[in-house]
PDB file of C-alpha atoms in Angstrom:
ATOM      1  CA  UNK A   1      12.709 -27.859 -69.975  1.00 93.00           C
ATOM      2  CA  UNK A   2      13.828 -25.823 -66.794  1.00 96.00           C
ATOM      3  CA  UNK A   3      10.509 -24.030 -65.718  1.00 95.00           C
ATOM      4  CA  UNK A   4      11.688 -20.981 -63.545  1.00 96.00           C
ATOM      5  CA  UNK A   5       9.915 -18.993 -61.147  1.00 95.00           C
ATOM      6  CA  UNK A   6      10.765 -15.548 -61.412  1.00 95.00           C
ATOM      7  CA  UNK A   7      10.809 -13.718 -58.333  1.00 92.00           C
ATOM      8  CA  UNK A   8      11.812 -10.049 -57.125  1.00 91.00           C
ATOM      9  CA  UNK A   9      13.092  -7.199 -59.294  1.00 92.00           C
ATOM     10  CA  UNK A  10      16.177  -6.823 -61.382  1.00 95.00           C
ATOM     11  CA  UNK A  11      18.776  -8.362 -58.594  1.00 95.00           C
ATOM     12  CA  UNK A  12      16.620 -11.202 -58.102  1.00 95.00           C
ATOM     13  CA  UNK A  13      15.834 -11.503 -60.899  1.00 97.00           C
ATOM     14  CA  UNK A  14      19.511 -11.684 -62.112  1.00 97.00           C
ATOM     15  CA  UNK A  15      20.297 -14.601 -59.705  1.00 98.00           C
ATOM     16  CA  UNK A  16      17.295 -16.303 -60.819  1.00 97.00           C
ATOM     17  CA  UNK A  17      18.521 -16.253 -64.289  1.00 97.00           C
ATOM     18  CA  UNK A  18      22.060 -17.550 -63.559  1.00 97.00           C
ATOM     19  CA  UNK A  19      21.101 -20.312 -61.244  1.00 97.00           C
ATOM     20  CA  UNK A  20      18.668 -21.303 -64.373  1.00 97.00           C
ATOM     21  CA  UNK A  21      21.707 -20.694 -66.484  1.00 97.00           C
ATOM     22  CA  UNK A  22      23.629 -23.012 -64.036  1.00 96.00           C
ATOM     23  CA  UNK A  23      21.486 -26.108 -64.754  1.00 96.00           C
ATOM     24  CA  UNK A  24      21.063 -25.267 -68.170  1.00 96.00           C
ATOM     25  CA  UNK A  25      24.885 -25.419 -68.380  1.00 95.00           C
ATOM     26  CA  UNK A  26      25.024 -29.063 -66.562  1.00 95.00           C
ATOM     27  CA  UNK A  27      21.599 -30.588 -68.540  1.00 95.00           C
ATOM     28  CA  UNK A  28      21.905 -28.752 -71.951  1.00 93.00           C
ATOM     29  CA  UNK A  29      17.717 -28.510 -71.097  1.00 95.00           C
ATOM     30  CA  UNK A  30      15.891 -25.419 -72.711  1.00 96.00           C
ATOM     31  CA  UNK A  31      15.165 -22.380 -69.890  1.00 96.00           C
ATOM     32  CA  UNK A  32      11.310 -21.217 -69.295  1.00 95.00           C
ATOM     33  CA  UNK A  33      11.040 -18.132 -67.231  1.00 95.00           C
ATOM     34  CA  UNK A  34       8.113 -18.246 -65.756  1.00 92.00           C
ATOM     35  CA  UNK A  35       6.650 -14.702 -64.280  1.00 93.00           C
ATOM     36  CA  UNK A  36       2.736 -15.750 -63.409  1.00 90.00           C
ATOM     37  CA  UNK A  37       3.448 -15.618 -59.857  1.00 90.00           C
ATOM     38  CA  UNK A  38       5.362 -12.083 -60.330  1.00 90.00           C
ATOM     39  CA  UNK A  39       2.161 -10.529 -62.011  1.00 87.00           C
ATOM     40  CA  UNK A  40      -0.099 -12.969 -60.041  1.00 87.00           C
ATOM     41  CA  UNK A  41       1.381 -11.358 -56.510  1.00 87.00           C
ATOM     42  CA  UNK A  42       3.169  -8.457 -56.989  1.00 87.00           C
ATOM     43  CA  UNK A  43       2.088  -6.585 -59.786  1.00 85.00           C
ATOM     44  CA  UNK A  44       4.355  -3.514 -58.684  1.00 83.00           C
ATOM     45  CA  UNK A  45       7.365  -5.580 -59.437  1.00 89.00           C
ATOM     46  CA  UNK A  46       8.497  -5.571 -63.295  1.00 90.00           C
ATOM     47  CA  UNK A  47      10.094  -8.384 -65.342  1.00 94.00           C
ATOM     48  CA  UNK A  48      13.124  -7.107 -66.436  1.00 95.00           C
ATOM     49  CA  UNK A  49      15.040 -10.238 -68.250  1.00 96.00           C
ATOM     50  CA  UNK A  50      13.808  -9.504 -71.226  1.00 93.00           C
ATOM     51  CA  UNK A  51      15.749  -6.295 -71.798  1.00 96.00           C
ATOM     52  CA  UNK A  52      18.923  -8.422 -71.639  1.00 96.00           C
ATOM     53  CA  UNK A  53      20.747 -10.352 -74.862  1.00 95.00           C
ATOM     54  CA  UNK A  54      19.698 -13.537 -72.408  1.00 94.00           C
ATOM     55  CA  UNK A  55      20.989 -17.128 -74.337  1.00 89.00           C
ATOM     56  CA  UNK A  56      18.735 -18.124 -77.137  1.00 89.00           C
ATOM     57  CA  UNK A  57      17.544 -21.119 -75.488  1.00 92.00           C
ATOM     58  CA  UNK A  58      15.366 -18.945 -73.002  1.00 93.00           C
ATOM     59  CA  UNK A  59      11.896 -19.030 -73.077  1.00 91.00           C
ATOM     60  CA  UNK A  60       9.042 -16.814 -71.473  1.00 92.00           C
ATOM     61  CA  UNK A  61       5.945 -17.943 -70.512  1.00 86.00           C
ATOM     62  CA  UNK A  62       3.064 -16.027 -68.401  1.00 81.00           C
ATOM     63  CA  UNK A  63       0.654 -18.201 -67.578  1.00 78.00           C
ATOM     64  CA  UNK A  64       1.968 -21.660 -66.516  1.00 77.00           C
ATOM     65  CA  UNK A  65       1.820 -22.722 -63.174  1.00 77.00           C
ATOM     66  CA  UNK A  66       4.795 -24.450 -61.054  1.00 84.00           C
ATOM     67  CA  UNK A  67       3.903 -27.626 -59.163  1.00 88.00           C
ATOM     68  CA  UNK A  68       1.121 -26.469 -56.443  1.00 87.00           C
ATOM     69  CA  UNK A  69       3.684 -27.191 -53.602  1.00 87.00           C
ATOM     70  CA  UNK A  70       6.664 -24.815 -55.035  1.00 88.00           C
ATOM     71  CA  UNK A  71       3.861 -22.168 -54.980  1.00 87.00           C
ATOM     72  CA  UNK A  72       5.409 -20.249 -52.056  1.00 87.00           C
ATOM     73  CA  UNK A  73       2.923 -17.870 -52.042  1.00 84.00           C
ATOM     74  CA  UNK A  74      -0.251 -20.052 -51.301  1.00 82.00           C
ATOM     75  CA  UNK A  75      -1.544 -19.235 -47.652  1.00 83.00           C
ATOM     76  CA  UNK A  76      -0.464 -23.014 -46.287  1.00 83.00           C
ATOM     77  CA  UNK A  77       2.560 -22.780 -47.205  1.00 85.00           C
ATOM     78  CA  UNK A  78       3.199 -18.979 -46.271  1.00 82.00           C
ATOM     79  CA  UNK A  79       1.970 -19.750 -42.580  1.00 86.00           C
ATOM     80  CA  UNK A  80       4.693 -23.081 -42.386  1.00 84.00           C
ATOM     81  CA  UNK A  81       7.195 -20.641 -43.989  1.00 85.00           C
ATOM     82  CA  UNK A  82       6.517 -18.220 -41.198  1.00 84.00           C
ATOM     83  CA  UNK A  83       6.372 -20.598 -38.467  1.00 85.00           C
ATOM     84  CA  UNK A  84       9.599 -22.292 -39.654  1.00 83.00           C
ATOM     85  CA  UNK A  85      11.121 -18.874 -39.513  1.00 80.00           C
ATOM     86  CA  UNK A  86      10.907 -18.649 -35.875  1.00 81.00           C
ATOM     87  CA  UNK A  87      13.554 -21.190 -35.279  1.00 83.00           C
ATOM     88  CA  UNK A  88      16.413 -20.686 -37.555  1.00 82.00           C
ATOM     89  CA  UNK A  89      18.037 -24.189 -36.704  1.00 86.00           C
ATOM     90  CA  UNK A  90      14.929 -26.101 -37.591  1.00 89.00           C
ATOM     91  CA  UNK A  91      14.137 -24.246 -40.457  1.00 86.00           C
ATOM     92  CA  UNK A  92      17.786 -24.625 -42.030  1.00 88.00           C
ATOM     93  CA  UNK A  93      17.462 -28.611 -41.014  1.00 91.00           C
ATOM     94  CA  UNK A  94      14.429 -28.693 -42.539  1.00 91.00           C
ATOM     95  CA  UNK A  95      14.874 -26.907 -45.764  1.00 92.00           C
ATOM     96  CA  UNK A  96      17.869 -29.243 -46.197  1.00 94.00           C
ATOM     97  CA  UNK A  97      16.116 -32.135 -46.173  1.00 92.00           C
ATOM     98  CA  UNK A  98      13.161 -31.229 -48.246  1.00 93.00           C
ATOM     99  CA  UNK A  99      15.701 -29.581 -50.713  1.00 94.00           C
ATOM    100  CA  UNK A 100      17.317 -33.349 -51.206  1.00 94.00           C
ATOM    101  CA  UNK A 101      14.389 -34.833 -51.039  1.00 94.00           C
ATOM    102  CA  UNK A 102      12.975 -32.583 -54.029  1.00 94.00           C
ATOM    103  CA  UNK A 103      15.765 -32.510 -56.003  1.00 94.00           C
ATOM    104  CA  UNK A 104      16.163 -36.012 -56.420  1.00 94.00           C
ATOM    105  CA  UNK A 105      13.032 -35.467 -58.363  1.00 93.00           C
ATOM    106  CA  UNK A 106      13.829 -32.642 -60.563  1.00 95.00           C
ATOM    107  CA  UNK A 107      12.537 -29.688 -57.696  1.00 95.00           C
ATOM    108  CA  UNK A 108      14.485 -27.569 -56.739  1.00 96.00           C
ATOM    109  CA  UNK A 109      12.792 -25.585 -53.609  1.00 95.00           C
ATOM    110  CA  UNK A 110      15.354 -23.861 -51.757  1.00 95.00           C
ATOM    111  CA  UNK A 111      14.268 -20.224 -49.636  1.00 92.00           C
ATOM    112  CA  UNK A 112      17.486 -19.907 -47.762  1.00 90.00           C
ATOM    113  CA  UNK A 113      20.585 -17.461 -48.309  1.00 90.00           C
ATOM    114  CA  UNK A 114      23.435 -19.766 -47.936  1.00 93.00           C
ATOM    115  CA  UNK A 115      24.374 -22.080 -51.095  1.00 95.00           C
ATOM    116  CA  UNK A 116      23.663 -25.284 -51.377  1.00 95.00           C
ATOM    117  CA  UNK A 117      25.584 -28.187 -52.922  1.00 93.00           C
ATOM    118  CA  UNK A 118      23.560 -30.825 -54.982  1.00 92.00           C
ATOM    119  CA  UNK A 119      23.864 -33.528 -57.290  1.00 91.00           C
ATOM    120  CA  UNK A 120      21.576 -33.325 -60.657  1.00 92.00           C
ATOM    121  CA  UNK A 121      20.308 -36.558 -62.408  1.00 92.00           C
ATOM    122  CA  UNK A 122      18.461 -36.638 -65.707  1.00 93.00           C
ATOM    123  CA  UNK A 123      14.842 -36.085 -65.797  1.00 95.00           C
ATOM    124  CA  UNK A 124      12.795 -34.785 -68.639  1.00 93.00           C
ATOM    125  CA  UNK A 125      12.190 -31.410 -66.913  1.00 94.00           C
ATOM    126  CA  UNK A 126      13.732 -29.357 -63.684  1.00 96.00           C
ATOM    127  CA  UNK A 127      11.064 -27.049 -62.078  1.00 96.00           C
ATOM    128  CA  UNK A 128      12.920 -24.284 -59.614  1.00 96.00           C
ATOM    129  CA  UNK A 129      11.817 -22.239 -56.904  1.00 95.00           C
ATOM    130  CA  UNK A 130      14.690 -19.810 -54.389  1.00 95.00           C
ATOM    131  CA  UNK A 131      16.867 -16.858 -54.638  1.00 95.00           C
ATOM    132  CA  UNK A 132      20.139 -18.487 -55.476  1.00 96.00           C
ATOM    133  CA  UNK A 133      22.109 -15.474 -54.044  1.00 96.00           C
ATOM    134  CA  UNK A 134      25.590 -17.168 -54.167  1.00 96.00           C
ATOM    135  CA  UNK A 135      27.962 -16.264 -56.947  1.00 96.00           C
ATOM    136  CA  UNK A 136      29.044 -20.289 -56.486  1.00 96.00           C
ATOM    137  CA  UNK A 137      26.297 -21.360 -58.506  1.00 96.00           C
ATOM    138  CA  UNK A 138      27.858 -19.562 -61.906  1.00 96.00           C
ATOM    139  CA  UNK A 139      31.455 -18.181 -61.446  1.00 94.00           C
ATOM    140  CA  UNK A 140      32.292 -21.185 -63.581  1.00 95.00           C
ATOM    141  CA  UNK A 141      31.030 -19.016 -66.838  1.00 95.00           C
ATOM    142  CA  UNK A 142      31.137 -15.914 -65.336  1.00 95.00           C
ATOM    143  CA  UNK A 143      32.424 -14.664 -68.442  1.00 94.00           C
ATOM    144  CA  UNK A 144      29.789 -15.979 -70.896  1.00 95.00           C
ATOM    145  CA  UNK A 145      26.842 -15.221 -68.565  1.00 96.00           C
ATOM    146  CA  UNK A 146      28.235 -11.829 -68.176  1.00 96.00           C
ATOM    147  CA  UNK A 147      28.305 -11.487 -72.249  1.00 95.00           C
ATOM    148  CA  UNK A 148      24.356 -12.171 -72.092  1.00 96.00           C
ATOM    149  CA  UNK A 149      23.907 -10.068 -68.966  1.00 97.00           C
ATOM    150  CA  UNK A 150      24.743  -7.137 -71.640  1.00 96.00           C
ATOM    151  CA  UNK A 151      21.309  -4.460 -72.141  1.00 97.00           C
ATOM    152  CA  UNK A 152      19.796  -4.952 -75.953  1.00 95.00           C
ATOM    153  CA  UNK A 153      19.692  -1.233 -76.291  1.00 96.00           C
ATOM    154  CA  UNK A 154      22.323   0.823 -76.694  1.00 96.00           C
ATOM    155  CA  UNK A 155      23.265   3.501 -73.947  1.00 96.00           C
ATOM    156  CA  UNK A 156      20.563   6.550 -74.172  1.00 97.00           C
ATOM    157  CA  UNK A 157      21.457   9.133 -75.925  1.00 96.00           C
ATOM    158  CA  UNK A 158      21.336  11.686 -73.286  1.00 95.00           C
ATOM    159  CA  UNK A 159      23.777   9.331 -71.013  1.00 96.00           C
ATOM    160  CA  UNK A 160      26.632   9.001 -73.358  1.00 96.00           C
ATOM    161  CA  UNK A 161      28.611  11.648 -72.181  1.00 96.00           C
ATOM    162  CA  UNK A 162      27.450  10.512 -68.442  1.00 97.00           C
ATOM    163  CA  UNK A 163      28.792   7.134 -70.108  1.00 97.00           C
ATOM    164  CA  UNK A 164      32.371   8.013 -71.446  1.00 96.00           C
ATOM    165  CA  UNK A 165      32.846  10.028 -68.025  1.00 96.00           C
ATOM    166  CA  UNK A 166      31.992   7.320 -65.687  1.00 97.00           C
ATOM    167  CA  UNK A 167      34.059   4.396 -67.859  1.00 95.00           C
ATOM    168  CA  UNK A 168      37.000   6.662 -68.291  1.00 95.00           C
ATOM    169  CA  UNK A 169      37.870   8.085 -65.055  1.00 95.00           C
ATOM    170  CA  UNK A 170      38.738   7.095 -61.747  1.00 96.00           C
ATOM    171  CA  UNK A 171      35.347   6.734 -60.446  1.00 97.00           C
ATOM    172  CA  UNK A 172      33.828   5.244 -57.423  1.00 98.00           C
ATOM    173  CA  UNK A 173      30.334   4.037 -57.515  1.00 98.00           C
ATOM    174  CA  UNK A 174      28.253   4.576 -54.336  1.00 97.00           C
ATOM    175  CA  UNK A 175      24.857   2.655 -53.861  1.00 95.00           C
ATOM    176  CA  UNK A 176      22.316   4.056 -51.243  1.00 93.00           C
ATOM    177  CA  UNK A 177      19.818   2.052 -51.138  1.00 83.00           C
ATOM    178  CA  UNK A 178      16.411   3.556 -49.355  1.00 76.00           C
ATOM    179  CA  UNK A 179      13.095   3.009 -50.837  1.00 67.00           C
ATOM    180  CA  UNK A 180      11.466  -0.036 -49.176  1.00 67.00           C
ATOM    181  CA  UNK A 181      14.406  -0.574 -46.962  1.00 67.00           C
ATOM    182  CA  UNK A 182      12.551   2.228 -45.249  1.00 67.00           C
ATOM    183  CA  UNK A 183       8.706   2.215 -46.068  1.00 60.00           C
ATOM    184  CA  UNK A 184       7.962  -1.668 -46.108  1.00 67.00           C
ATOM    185  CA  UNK A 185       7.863  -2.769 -42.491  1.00 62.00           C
ATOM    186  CA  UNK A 186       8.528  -6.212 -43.255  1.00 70.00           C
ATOM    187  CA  UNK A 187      11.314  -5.470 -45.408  1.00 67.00           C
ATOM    188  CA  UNK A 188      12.976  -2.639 -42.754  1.00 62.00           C
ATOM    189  CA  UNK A 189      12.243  -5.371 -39.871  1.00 66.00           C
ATOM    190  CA  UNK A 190      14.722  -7.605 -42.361  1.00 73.00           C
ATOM    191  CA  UNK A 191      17.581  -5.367 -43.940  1.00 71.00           C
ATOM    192  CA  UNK A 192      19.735  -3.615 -42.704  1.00 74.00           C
ATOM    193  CA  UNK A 193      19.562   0.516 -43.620  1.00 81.00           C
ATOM    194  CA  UNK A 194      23.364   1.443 -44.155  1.00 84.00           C
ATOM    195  CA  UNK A 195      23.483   5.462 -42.896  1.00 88.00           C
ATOM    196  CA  UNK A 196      25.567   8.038 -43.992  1.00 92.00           C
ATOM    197  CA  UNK A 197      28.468   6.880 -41.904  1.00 94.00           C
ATOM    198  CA  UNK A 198      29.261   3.951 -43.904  1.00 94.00           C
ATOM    199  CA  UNK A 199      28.775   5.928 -47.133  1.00 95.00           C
ATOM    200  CA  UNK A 200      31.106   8.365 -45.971  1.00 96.00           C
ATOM    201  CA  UNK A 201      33.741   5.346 -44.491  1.00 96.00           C
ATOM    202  CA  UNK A 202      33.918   3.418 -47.593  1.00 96.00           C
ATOM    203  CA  UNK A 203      34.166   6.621 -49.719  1.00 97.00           C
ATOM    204  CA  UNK A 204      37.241   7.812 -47.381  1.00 96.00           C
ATOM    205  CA  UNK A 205      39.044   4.259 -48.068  1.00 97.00           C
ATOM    206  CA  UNK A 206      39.120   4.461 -51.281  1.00 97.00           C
ATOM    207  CA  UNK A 207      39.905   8.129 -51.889  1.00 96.00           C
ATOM    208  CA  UNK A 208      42.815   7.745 -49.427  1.00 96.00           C
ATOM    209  CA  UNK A 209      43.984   4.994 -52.015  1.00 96.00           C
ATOM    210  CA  UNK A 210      42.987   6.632 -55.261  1.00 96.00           C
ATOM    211  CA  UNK A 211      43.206  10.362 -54.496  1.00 96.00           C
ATOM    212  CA  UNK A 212      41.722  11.109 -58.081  1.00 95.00           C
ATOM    213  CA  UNK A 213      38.921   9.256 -57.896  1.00 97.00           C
ATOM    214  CA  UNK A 214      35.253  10.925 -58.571  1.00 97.00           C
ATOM    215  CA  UNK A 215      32.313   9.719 -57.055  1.00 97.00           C
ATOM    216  CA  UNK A 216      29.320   8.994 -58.644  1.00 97.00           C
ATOM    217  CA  UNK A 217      25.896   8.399 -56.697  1.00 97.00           C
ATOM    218  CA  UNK A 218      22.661   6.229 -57.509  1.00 96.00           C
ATOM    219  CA  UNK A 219      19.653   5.237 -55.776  1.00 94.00           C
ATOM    220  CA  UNK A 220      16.468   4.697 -55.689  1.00 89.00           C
ATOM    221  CA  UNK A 221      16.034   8.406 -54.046  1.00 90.00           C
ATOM    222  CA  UNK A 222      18.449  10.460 -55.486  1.00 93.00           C
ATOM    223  CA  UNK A 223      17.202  13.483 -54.208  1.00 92.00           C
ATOM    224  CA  UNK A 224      17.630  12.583 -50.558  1.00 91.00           C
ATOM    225  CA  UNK A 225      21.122  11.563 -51.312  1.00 92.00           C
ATOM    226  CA  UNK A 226      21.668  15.229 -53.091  1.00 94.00           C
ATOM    227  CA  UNK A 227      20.256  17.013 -49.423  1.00 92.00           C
ATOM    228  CA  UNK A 228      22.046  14.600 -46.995  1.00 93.00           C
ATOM    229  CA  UNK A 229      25.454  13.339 -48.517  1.00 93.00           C
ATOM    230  CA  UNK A 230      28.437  15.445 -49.186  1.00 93.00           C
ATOM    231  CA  UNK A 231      31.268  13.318 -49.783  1.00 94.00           C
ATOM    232  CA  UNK A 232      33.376  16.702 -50.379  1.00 92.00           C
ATOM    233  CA  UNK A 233      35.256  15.769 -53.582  1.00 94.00           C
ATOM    234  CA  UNK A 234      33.933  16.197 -57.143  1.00 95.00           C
ATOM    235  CA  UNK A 235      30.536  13.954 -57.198  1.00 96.00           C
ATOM    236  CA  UNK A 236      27.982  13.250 -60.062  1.00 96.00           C
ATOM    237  CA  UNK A 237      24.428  11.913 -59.996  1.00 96.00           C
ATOM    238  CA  UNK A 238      22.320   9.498 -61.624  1.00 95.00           C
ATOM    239  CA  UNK A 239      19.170  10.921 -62.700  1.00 91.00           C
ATOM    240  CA  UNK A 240      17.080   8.489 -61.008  1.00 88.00           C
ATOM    241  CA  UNK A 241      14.793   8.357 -63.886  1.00 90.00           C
ATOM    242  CA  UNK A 242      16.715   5.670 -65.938  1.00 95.00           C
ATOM    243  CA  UNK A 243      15.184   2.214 -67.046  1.00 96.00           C
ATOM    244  CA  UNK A 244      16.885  -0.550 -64.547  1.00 95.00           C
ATOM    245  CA  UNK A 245      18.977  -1.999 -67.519  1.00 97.00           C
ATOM    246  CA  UNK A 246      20.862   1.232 -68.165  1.00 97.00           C
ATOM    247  CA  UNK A 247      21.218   2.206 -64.825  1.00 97.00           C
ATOM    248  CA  UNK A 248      22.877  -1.049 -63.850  1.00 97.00           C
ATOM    249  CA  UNK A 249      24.750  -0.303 -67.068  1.00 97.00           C
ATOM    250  CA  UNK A 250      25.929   2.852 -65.762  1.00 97.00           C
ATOM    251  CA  UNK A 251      26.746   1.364 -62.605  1.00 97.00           C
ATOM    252  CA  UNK A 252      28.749  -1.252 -63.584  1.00 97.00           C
ATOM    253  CA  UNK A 253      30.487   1.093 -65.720  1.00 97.00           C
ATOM    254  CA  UNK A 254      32.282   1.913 -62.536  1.00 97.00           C
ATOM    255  CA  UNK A 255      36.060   0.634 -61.281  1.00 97.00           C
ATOM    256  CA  UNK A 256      35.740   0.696 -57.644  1.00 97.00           C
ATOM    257  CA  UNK A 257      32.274   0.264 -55.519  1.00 98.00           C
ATOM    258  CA  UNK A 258      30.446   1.284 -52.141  1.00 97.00           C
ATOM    259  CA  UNK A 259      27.860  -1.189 -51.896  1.00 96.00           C
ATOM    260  CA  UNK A 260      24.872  -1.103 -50.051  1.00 92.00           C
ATOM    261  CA  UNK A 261      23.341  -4.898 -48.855  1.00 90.00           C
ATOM    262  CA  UNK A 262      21.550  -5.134 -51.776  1.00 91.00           C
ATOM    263  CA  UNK A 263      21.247  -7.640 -54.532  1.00 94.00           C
ATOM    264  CA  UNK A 264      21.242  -4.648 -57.277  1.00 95.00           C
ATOM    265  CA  UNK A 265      23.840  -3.278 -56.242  1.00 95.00           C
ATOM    266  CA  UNK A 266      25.939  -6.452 -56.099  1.00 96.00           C
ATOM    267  CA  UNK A 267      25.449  -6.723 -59.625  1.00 97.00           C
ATOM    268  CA  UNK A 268      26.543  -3.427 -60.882  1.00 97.00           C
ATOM    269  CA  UNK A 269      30.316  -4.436 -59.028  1.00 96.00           C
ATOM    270  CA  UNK A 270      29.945  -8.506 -60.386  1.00 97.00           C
ATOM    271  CA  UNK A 271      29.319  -6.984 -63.889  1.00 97.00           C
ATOM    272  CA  UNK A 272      32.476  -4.664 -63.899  1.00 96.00           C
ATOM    273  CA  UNK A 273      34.973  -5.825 -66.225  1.00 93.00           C
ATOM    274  CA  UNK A 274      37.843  -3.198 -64.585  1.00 93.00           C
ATOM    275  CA  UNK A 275      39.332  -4.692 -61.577  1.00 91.00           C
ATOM    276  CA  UNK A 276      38.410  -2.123 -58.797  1.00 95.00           C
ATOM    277  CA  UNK A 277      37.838  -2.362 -55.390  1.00 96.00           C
ATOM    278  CA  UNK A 278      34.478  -3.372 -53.669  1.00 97.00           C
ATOM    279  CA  UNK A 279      33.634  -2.320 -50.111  1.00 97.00           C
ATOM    280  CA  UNK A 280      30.263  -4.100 -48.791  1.00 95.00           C
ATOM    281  CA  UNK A 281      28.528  -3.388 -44.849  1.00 94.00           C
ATOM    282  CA  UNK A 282      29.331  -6.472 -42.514  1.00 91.00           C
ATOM    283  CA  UNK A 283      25.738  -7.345 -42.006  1.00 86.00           C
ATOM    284  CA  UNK A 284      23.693  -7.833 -45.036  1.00 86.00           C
ATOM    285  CA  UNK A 285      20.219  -8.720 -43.050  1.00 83.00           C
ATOM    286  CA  UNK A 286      19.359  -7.165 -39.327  1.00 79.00           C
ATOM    287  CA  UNK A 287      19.081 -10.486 -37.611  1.00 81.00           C
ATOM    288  CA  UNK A 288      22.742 -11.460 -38.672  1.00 78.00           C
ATOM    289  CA  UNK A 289      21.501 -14.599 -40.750  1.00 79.00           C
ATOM    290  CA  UNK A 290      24.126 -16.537 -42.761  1.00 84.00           C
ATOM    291  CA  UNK A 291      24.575 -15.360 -46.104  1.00 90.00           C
ATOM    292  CA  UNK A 292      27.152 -16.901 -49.250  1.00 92.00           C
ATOM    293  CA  UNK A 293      26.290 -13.266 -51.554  1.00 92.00           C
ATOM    294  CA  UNK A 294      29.860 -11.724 -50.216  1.00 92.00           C
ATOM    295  CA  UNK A 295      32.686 -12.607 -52.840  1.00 92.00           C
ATOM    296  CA  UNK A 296      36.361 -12.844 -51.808  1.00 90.00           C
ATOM    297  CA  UNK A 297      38.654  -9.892 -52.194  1.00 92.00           C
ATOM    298  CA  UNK A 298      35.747  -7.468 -50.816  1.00 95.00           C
ATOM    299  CA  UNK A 299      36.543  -5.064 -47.699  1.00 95.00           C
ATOM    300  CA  UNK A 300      33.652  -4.779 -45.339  1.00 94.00           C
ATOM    301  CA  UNK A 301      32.745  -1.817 -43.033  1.00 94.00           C
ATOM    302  CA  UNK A 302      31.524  -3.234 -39.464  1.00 87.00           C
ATOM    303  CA  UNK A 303      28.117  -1.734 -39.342  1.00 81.00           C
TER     304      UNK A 303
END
């Protein structure tokens, strides 16, 4: 069994899965998702998986525990998280080592954003603990994970016309992400905010390329991007009241993309089967950290 610690919302979430999927694909091992830390710790975040046609060797379980030292969230190991932090080269060396170290085992602990090659030998079960935010991990079956990354319900009745718009015309899907970019300090003191400018940049680039192309906004404050964005061409909104799964739906629905650095967002352009164009910000994180979630063929705005 592959015993998963679930982490995050939806984007995380996402990654989680596919790393999972990842191992799955190289061990032929069954998949538990495990979400007790995710109620445990944040009970504002929402498991999400489960509204997906995920492969039918996936489990979920709610109240088994992960090995005591992949609990991340126990104050000991918080306060050597937090101290590692401080110097970025030690931590990386660090987290190497203890990543090889653990893996060898069957544990995979691994907190930073860059991938990480590895090696996997049998054991009778995996136990996994990171992000994973590196489409390197599953582009290999990018095409069957995408099939099972496909929302169990159909599209809501009162979004099928939204639907048929968005998939059939020339539309460009802009992200702004706000929310607790802006009213979670330690988030804020960790992501960058992208402002109007880029919104506006990105949205230029690709109109001056496809001149008939309609914009269509989401977030997760719609009504500030209604007051304070005016991309002056024909523009539609998402109602901001959608479940996650459809509005990702919608969103991937979308041919070309304006990205904000976040992992949502990076799904709704993975997830789009028509070929567009992605523009992403040049910094995903304010302290200019090294990330592997940027995919080749993307145009980036220096922000």
């Amino acid at each position: 069994m592959i015993y998963v610690d679930v982490k995050g919302n939806l984007g995380n979430q996402l990654f989680i899965y596919a790393f999972a999927r990842n191992l799955q694909e190289k061990t032929g091992q069954k998949i538990c998702l495990n979400t007790t830390y995710l109620s445990k710790y944040f009970p504002d975040y929402t498991f999400s998986l489960d509204d997906y046609k995920l492969n039918e060797n996936v489990y979920i379980e709610s109240k088994k525990n992960l090995p005591f030292f992949m609990n991340i969230y126990m104050l000991p190991i918080k306060v050597i998280i937090r101290l590692l932090k401080k110097n970025p080269i030690i931590n990386k060396k660090f987290s190497i080592r203890l990543f090889n170290f653990l893996a060898k085992r069957g544990y995979f602990l691994w907190l930073q954003e860059t991938y990480i090659n590895f090696k996997i030998r049998p054991h009778k079960n995996y136990y996994v603990t990171g992000f994973w935010q590196s489409p390197k991990y599953f582009d290999y079956f990018s095409e069957e994970l995408k099939k099972e990354l496909t929302p169990q319900k159909e599209v809501l009745a009162y979004n099928r016309d939204f639907f048929d718009l968005i998939r059939h015309k020339e539309t460009i899907c802009v992200t702004i992400r706000r929310g607790d970019y802006i009213s979670n300090a330690k988030i804020k003191n960790s992501y960058y905010l992208c402002g109007p400018d880029f919104f506006y940049t990105g949205v230029k680039r690709l109109r001056d390329k496809y001149p008939d192309a309609i914009v269509i906004c989401f977030s997760d404050d719609i009504e500030w991007v209604k007051t304070n964005l005016d991309f002056h061409c024909e523009t539609y909104y998402e109602s901001g009241n959608d479940p996650v799964w459809e509005k990702l739906r919608l969103m991937s629905a979308c041919k070309h993309f304006v990205l904000s650095n976040s992992s949502f967002s990076w799904w709704a352009a993975y997830l789009s089967s028509r070929n567009g164009h992605v523009i992403a910000p040049s910094k995903w994180y304010v302290d200019n950290r090294q990330v592997d979630i940027y995919r080749e063929g993307w145009e980036y705005i220096e922000v």
